[in-house]
Tab-separated table of C-alpha atoms in Angstrom:
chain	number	residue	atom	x	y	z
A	1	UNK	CA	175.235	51.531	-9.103
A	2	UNK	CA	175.183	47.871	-7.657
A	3	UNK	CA	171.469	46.216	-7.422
A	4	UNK	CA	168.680	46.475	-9.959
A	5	UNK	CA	166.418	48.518	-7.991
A	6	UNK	CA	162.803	50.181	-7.463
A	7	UNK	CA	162.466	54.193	-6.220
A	8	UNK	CA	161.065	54.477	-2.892
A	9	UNK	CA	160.258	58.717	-1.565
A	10	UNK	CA	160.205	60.158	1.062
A	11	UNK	CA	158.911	63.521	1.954
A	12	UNK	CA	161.132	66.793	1.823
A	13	UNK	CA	161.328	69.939	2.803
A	14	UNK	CA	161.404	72.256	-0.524
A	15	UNK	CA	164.464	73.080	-2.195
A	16	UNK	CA	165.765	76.369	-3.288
A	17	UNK	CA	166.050	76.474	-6.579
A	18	UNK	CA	163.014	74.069	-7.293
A	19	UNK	CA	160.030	74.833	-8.895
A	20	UNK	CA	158.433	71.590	-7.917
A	21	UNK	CA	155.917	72.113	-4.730
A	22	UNK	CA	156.105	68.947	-3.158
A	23	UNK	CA	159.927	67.575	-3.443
A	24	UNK	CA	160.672	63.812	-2.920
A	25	UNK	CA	163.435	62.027	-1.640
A	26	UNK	CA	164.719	59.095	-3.941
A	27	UNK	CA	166.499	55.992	-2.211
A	28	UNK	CA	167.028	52.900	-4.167
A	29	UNK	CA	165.723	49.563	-2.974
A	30	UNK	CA	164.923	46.266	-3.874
A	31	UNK	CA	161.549	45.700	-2.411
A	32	UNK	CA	157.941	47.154	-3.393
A	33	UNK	CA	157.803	46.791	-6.671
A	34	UNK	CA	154.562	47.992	-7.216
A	35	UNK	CA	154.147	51.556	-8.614
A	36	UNK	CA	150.700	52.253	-7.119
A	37	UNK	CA	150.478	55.590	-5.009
A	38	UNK	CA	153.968	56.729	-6.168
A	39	UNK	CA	154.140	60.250	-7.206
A	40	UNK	CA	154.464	60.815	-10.785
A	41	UNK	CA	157.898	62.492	-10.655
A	42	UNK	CA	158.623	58.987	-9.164
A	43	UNK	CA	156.659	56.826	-11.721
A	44	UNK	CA	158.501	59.230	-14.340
A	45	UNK	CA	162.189	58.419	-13.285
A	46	UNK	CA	161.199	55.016	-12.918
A	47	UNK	CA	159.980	54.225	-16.335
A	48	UNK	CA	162.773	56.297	-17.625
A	49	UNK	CA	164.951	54.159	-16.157
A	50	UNK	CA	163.504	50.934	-17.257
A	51	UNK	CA	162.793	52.072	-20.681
A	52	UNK	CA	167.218	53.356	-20.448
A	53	UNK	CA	168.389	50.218	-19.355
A	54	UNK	CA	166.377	47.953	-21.826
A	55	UNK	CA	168.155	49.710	-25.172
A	56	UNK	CA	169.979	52.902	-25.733
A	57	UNK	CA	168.381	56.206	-27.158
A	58	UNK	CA	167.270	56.687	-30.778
A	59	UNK	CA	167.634	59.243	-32.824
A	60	UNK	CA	164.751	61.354	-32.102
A	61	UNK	CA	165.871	60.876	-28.168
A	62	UNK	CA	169.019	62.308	-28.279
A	63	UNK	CA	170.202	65.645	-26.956
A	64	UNK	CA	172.847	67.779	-27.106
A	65	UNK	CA	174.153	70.345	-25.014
A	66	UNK	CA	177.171	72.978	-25.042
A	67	UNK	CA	180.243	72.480	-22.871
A	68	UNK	CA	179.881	75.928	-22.533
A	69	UNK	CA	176.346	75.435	-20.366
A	70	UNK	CA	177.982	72.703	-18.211
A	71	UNK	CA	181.412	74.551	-17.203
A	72	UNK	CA	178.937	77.688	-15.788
A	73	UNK	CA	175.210	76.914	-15.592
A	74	UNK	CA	172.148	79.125	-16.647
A	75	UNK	CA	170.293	80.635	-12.948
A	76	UNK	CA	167.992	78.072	-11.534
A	77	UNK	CA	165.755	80.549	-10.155
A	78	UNK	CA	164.604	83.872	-11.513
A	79	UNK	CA	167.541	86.471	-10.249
A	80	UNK	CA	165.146	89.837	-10.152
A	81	UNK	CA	165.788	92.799	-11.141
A	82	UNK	CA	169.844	93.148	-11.528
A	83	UNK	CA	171.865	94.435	-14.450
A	84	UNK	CA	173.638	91.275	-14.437
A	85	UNK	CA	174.004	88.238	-13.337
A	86	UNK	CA	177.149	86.169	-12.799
A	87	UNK	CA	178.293	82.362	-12.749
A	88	UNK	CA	182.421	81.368	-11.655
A	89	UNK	CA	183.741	77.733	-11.754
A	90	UNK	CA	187.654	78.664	-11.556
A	91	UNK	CA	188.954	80.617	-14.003
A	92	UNK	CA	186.123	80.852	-16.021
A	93	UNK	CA	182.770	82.458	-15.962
A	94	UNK	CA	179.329	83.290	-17.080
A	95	UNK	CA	177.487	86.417	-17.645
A	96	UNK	CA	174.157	87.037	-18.546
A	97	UNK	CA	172.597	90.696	-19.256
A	98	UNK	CA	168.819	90.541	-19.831
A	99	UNK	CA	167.227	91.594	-22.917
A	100	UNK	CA	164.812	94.430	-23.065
A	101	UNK	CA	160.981	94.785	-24.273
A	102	UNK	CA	161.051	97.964	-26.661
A	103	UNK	CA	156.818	97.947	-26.537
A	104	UNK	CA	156.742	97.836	-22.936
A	105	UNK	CA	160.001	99.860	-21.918
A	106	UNK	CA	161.004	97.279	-19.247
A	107	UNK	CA	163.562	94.153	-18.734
A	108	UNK	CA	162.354	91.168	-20.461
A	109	UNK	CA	163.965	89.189	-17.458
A	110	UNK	CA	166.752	86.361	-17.318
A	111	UNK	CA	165.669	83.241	-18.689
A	112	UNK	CA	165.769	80.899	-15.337
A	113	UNK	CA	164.676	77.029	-14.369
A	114	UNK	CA	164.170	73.854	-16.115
A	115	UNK	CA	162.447	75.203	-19.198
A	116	UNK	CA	165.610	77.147	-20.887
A	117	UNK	CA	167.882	74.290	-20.667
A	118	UNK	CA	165.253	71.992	-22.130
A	119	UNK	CA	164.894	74.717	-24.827
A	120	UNK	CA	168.414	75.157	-25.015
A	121	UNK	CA	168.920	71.119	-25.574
A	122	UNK	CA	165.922	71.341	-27.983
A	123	UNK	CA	167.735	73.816	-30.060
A	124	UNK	CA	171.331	72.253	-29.822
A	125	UNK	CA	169.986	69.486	-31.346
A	126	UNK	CA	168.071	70.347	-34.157
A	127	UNK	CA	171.208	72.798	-35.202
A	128	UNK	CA	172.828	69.119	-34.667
A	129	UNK	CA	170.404	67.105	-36.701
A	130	UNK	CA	169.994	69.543	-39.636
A	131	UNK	CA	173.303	71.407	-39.896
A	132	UNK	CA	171.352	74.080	-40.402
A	133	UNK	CA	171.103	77.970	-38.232
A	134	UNK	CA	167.913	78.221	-39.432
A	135	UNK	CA	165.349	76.316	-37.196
A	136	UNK	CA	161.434	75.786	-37.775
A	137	UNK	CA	159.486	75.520	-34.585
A	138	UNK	CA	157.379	72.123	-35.589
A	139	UNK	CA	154.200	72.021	-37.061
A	140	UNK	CA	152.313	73.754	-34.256
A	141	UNK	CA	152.704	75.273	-31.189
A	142	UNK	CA	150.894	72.092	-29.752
A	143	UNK	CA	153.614	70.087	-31.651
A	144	UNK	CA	156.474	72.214	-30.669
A	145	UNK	CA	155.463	72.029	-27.051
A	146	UNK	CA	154.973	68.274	-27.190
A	147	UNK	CA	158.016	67.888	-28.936
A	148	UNK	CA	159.712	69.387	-25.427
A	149	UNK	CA	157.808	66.720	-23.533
A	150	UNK	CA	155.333	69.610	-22.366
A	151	UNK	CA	151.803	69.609	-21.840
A	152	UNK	CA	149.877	71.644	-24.209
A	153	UNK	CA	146.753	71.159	-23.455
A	154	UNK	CA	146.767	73.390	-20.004
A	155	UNK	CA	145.729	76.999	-20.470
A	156	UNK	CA	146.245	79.911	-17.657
A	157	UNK	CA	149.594	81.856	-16.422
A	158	UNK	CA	150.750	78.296	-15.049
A	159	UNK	CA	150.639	75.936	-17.667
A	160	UNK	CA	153.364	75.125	-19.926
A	161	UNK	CA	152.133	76.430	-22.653
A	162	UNK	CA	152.501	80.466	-21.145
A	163	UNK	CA	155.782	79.205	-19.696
A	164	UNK	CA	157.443	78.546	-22.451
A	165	UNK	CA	156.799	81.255	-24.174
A	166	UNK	CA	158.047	83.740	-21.108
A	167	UNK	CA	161.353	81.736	-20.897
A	168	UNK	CA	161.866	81.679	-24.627
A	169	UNK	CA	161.681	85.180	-25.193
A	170	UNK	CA	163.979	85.499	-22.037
A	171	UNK	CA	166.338	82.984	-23.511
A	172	UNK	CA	166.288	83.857	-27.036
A	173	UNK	CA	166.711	87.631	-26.244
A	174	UNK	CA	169.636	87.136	-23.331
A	175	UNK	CA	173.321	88.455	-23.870
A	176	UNK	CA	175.616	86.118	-22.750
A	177	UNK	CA	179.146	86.026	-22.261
A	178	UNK	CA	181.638	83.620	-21.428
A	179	UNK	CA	185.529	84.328	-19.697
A	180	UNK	CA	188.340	82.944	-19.048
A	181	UNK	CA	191.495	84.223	-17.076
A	182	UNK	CA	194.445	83.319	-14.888
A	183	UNK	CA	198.367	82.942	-15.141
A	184	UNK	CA	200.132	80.935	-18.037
A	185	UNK	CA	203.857	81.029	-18.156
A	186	UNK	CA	204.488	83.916	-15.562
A	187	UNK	CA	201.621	85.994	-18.014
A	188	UNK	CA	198.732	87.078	-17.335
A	189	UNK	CA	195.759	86.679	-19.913
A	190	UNK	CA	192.053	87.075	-20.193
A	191	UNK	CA	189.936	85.805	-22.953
A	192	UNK	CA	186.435	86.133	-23.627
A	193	UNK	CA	182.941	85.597	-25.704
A	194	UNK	CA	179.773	87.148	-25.981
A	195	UNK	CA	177.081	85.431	-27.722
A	196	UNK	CA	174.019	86.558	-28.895
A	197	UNK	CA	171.857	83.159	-29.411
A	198	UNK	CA	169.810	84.421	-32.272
A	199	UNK	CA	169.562	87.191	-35.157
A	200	UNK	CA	166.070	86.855	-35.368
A	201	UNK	CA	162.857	85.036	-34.509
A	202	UNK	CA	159.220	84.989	-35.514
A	203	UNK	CA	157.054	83.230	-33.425
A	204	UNK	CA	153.178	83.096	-33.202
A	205	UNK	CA	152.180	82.484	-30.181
A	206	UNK	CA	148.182	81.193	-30.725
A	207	UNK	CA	145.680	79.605	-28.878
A	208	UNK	CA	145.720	75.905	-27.901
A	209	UNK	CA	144.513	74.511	-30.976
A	210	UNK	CA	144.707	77.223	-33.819
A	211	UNK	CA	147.568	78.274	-36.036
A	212	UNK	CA	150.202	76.115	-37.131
A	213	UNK	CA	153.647	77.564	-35.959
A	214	UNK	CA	155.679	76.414	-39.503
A	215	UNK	CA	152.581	77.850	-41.963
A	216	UNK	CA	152.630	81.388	-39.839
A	217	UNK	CA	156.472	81.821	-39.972
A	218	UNK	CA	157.760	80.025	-36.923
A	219	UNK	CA	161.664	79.994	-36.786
A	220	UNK	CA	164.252	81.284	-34.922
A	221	UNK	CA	167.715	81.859	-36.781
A	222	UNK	CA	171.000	81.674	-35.190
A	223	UNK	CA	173.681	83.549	-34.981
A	224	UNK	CA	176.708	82.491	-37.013
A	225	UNK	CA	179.242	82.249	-33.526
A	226	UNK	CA	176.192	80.827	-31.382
A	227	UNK	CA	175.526	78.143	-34.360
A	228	UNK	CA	179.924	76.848	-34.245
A	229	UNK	CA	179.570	77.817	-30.574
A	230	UNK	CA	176.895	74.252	-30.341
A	231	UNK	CA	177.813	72.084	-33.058
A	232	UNK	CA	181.430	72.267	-32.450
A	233	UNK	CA	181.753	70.202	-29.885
A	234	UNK	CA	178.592	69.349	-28.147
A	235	UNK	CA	177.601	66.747	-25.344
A	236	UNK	CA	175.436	64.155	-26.200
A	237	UNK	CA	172.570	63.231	-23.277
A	238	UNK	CA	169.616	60.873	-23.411
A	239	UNK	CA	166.696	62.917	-23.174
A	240	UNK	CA	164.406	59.918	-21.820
A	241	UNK	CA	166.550	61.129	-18.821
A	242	UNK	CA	166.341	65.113	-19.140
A	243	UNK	CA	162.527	64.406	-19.526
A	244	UNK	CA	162.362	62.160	-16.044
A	245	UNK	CA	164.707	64.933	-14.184
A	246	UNK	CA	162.689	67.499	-15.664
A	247	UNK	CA	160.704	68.836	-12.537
A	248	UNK	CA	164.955	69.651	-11.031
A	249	UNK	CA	167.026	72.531	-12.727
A	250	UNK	CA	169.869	71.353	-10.226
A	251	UNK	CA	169.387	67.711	-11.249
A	252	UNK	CA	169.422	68.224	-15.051
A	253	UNK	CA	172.445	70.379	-14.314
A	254	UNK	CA	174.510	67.526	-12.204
A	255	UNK	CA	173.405	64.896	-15.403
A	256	UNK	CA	175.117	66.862	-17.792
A	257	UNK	CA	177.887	67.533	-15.641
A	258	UNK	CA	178.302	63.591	-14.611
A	259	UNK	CA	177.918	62.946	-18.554
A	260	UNK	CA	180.961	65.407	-18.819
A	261	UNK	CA	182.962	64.386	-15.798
A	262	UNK	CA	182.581	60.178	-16.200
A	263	UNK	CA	183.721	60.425	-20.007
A	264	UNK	CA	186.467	62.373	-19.297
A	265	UNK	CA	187.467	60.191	-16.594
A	266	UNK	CA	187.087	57.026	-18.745
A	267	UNK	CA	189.361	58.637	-21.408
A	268	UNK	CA	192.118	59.511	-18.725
A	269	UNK	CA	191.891	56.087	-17.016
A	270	UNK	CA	191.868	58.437	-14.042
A	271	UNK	CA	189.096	59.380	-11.173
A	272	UNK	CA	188.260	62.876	-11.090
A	273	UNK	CA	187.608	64.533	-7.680
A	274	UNK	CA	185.895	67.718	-6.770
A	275	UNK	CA	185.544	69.887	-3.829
A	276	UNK	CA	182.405	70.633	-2.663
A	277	UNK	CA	182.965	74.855	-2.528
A	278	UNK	CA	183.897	74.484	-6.784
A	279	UNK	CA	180.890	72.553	-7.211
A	280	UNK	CA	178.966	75.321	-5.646
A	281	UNK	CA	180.452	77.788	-7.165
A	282	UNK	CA	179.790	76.248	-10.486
A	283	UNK	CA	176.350	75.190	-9.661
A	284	UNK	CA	175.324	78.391	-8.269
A	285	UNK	CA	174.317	80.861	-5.257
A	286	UNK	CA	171.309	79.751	-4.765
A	287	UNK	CA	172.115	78.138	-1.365
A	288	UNK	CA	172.821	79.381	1.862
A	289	UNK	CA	175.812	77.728	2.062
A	290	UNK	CA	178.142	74.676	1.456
A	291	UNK	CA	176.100	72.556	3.774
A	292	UNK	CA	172.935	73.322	2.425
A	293	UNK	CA	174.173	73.221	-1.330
A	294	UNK	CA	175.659	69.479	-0.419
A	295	UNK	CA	172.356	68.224	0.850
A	296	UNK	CA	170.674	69.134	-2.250
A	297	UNK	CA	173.893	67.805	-4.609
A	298	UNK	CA	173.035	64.780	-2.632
A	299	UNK	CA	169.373	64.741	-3.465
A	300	UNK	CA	169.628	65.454	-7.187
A	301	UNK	CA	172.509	63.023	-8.171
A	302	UNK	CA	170.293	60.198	-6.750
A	303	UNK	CA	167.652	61.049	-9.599
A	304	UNK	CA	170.451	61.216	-11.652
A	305	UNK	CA	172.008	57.594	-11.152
A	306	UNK	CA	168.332	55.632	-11.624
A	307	UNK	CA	168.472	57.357	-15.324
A	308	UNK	CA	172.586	57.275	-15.396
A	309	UNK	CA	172.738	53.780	-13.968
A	310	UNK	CA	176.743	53.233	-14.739
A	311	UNK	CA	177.338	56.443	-13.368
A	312	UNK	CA	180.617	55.151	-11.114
A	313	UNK	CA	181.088	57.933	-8.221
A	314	UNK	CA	182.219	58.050	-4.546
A	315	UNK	CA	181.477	60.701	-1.862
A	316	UNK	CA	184.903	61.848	0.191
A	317	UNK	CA	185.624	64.422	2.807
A	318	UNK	CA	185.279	67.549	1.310
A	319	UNK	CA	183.954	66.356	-2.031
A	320	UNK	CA	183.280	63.818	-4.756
A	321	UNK	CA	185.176	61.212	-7.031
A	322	UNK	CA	183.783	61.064	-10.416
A	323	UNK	CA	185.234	57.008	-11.187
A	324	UNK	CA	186.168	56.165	-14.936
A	325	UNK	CA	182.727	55.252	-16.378
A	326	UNK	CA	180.681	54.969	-19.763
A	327	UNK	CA	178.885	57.913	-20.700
A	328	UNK	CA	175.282	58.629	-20.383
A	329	UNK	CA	175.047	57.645	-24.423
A	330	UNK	CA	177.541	55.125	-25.634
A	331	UNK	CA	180.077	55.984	-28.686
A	332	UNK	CA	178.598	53.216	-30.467
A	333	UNK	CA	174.850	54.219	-30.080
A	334	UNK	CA	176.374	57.999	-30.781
A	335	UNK	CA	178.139	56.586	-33.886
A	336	UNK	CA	175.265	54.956	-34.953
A	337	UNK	CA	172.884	57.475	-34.581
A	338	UNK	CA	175.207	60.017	-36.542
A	339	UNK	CA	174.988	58.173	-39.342
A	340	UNK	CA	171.545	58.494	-39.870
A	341	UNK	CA	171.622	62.713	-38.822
A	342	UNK	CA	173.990	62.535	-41.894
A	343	UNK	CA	172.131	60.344	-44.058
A	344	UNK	CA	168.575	62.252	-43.210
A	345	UNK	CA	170.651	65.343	-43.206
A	346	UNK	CA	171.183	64.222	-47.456
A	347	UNK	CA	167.914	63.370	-47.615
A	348	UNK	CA	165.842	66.760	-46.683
A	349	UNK	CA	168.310	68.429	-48.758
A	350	UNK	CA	167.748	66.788	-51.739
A	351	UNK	CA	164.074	67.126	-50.955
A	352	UNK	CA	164.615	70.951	-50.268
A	353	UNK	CA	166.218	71.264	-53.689
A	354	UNK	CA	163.625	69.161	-55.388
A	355	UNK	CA	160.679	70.930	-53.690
A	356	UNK	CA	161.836	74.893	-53.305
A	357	UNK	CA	161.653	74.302	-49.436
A	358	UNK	CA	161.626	77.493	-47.615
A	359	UNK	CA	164.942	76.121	-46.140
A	360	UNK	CA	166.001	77.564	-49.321
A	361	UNK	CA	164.802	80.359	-50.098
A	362	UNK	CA	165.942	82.356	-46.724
A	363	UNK	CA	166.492	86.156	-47.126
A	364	UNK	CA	169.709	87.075	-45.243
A	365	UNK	CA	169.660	89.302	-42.003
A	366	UNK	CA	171.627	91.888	-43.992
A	367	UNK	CA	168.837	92.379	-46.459
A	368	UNK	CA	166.088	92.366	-44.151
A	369	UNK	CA	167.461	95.052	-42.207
A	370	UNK	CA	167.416	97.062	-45.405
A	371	UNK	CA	163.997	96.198	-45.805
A	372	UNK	CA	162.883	97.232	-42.630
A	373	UNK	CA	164.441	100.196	-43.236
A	374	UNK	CA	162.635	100.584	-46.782
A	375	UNK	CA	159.178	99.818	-44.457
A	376	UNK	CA	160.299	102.148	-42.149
A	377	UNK	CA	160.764	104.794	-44.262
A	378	UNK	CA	157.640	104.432	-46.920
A	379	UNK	CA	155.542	104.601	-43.787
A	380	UNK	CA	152.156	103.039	-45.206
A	381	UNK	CA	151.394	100.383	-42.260
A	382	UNK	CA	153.282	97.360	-43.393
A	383	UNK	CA	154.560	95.041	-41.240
A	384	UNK	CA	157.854	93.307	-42.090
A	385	UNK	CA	157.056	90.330	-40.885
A	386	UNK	CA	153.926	90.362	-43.232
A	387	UNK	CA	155.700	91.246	-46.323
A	388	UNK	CA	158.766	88.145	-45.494
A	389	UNK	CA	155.493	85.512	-45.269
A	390	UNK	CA	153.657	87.293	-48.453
A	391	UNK	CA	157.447	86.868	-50.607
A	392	UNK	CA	158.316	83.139	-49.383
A	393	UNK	CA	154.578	82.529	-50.532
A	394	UNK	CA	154.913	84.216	-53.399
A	395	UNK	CA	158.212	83.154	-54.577
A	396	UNK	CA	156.940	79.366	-53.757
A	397	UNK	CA	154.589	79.636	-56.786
A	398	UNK	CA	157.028	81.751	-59.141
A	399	UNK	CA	159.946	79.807	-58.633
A	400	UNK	CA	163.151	80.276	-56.129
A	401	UNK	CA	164.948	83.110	-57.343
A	402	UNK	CA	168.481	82.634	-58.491
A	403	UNK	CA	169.297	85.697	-55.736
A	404	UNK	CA	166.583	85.610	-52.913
A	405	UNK	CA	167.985	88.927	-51.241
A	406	UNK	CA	167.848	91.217	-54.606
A	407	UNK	CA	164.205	89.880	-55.505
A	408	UNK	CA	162.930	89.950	-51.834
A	409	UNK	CA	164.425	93.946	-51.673
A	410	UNK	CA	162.747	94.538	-55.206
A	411	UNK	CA	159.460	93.127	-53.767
A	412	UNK	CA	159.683	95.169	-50.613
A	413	UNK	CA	160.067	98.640	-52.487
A	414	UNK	CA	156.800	97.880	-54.778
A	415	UNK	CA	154.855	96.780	-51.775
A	416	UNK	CA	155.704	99.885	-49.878
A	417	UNK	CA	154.862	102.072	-52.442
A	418	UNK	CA	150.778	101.608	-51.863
A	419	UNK	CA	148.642	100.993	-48.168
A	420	UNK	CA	148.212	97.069	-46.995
């Protein structure tokens, strides 16, 4: 990036695609060091990129993210009401069919913004650090949130706390579906995926406050192809940066994608240039056209290199050159830092093992489908939800069975037989 430098703004207009009222401008200088009436998107990237350059990210600030996510990106504004909405880069592209509220007999909507691709990096990792599908939400919703680098203290239809829980339903209840086609040997071929992200989730959505998300039942469990689909392979990012970029879809999208592009670049010795019409294909429609998407490119890689400082790039007619370059975490801070997943990986499971932790004793989505359908047909008002939280607690005192499906099924049919 050349000099050590300070962020100096300038006033916008609003970008498309933002959900940020009051965009800013970010130049590099040398002069005005002094943070004092800077914005606090500013102050944000600023310490981020202090706090990046000083030492590389520990465990608990690493992040993960599918290649999947950076080929085709998730919409960064909400696309309405459509059956489906579509993402190209190339040959290959993204679908995404919105899930649908049973209660309230409408479209749950497409998850959209910054929030689902912080949830989606939340999730990546922890299916990462734990090698496990099955995910607890923290100890509390407060936790969980603060855990995303969210505000939880906010109440009302715009704080984070409401947001997150719109855009994780949305996310959590999405189809998506990934495709690939073209022309290989004189043949023509077509490949694709559909993922569902999870089997099922139980969240409790309380209060600021009250409830604690882990002692109601908070988890989300993944789906067996969603779970390979993010641990295969996945990209590691600093999230000291994802949290400074946070206010920018677009910008988060470009860091992952620079992560992506540089490393690839460093491993092929080669520079990797891109034309600005792919980019906006692959970045999406949000834009009235090439022009206008540039401008904004522009504007979000220069948040990007003050918390990607060795990000090596050059602008050309027509595009950009990506320039061999480290990536956003180094191997060795990668390497070391996978040691210790592995090692506190061990650890908890020993601990699960020696303390009948409900990471254990997890009834299968086969057999609780058969119990709902037990509930279901008993008809005497119990919920299944209720009944999964009343055997965990319940086989917590007893003693893990030696087959947690058959005893939670023969604990389902007594229950049923009486009223709650």
């Amino acid at each position: 990036m050349g000099k050590q430098s300070q962020i100096l703004t300038k006033k916008i207009k609003p970008c498309v695609g933002e959900n940020q009222t009051g965009l800013y401008r970010f130049a590099l200088k040398v002069r005005r060091p002094s943070m004092e009436r800077k914005s606090g998107i500013v102050k944000r990237i600023q310490q981020a990129s202090q706090a990046i350059a000083q030492a590389p990210p520990t465990l608990a600030e690493l992040a993960f993210t599918p290649r999947e996510l950076v080929q085709a990106t998730l919409p960064h504004r909400d696309p309405g009401n459509v059956p489906v909405w579509v993402r190209r880069n190339g040959q290959y592209g993204l679908s995404i069919q919105p899930g649908w509220d049973i209660a309230k007999n409408c479209s749950i909507g497409y998850p959209f913004g910054t929030l689902p691709r912080l949830l989606m990096f939340w999730l990546t990792a922890e299916a990462v650090r734990t090698n496990n599908k099955l995910i607890k939400l923290g100890e509390s919703h407060t936790h969980f949130l603060k855990g995303l680098g969210l505000d939880p203290d906010r109440g009302g239809k715009c704080s984070d706390s409401f947001r997150v829980k719109n855009q994780w339903l949305r996310l959590t209840n999405a189809k998506i579906s990934f495709q690939y086609w073209g022309n290989f040997n004189g043949k023509q071929h077509q490949s694709f995926l559909n993922l569902a992200i999870a089997e099922r989730s139980v969240v409790w959505w309380e209060e600021k406050g009250k409830g604690r998300l882990e002692e109601e039942g908070g988890f989300i469990e993944l789906t067996d192809r969603f779970f390979q689909a993010i641990t295969q392979s996945p990209i590691p990012l600093d999230f000291r940066a994802l949290q400074a970029i946070k206010n920018s879809p677009l910008a988060i999208d470009v860091y992952s994608w620079a992560t992506l592009r540089a490393y690839a670049a460093q491993q092929k010795d080669k520079p990797h240039t891109v034309a600005w019409e792919v980019l906006l294909n692959q970045f999406g429609s949000d834009y009235r056209d090439v022009k206008d998407f540039k401008r904004y490119f522009k504007l979000a890689l220069e948040k990007v290199q003050c918390v990607y400082p060795w990000l090596q790039f050059e602008y050309i007619k027509g595009g950009i050159t990506i320039k061999p370059s480290s990536p956003s975490v180094s191997y060795r801070s990668l390497k070391k830092n996978s040691k210790l997943i592995t090692a506190e990986t061990s650890e908890k499971a020993l601990l699960t093992s020696k303390s009948n932790h409900e990471l254990n004793l997890c009834v299968s989505s086969k057999a609780f489908e058969e119990a709902v359908f037990l509930i279901t047909n008993a008809d005497t008002g119990w919920c299944k939800y209720a009944l999964e939280k009343q055997f965990y607690d319940y086989a917590r005192k007893k003693g893990i069975p030696k087959n947690v499906d058959k005893a939670f099924l023969g604990f389902v049919r007594k229950k049923v037989t009486q009223k709650p």
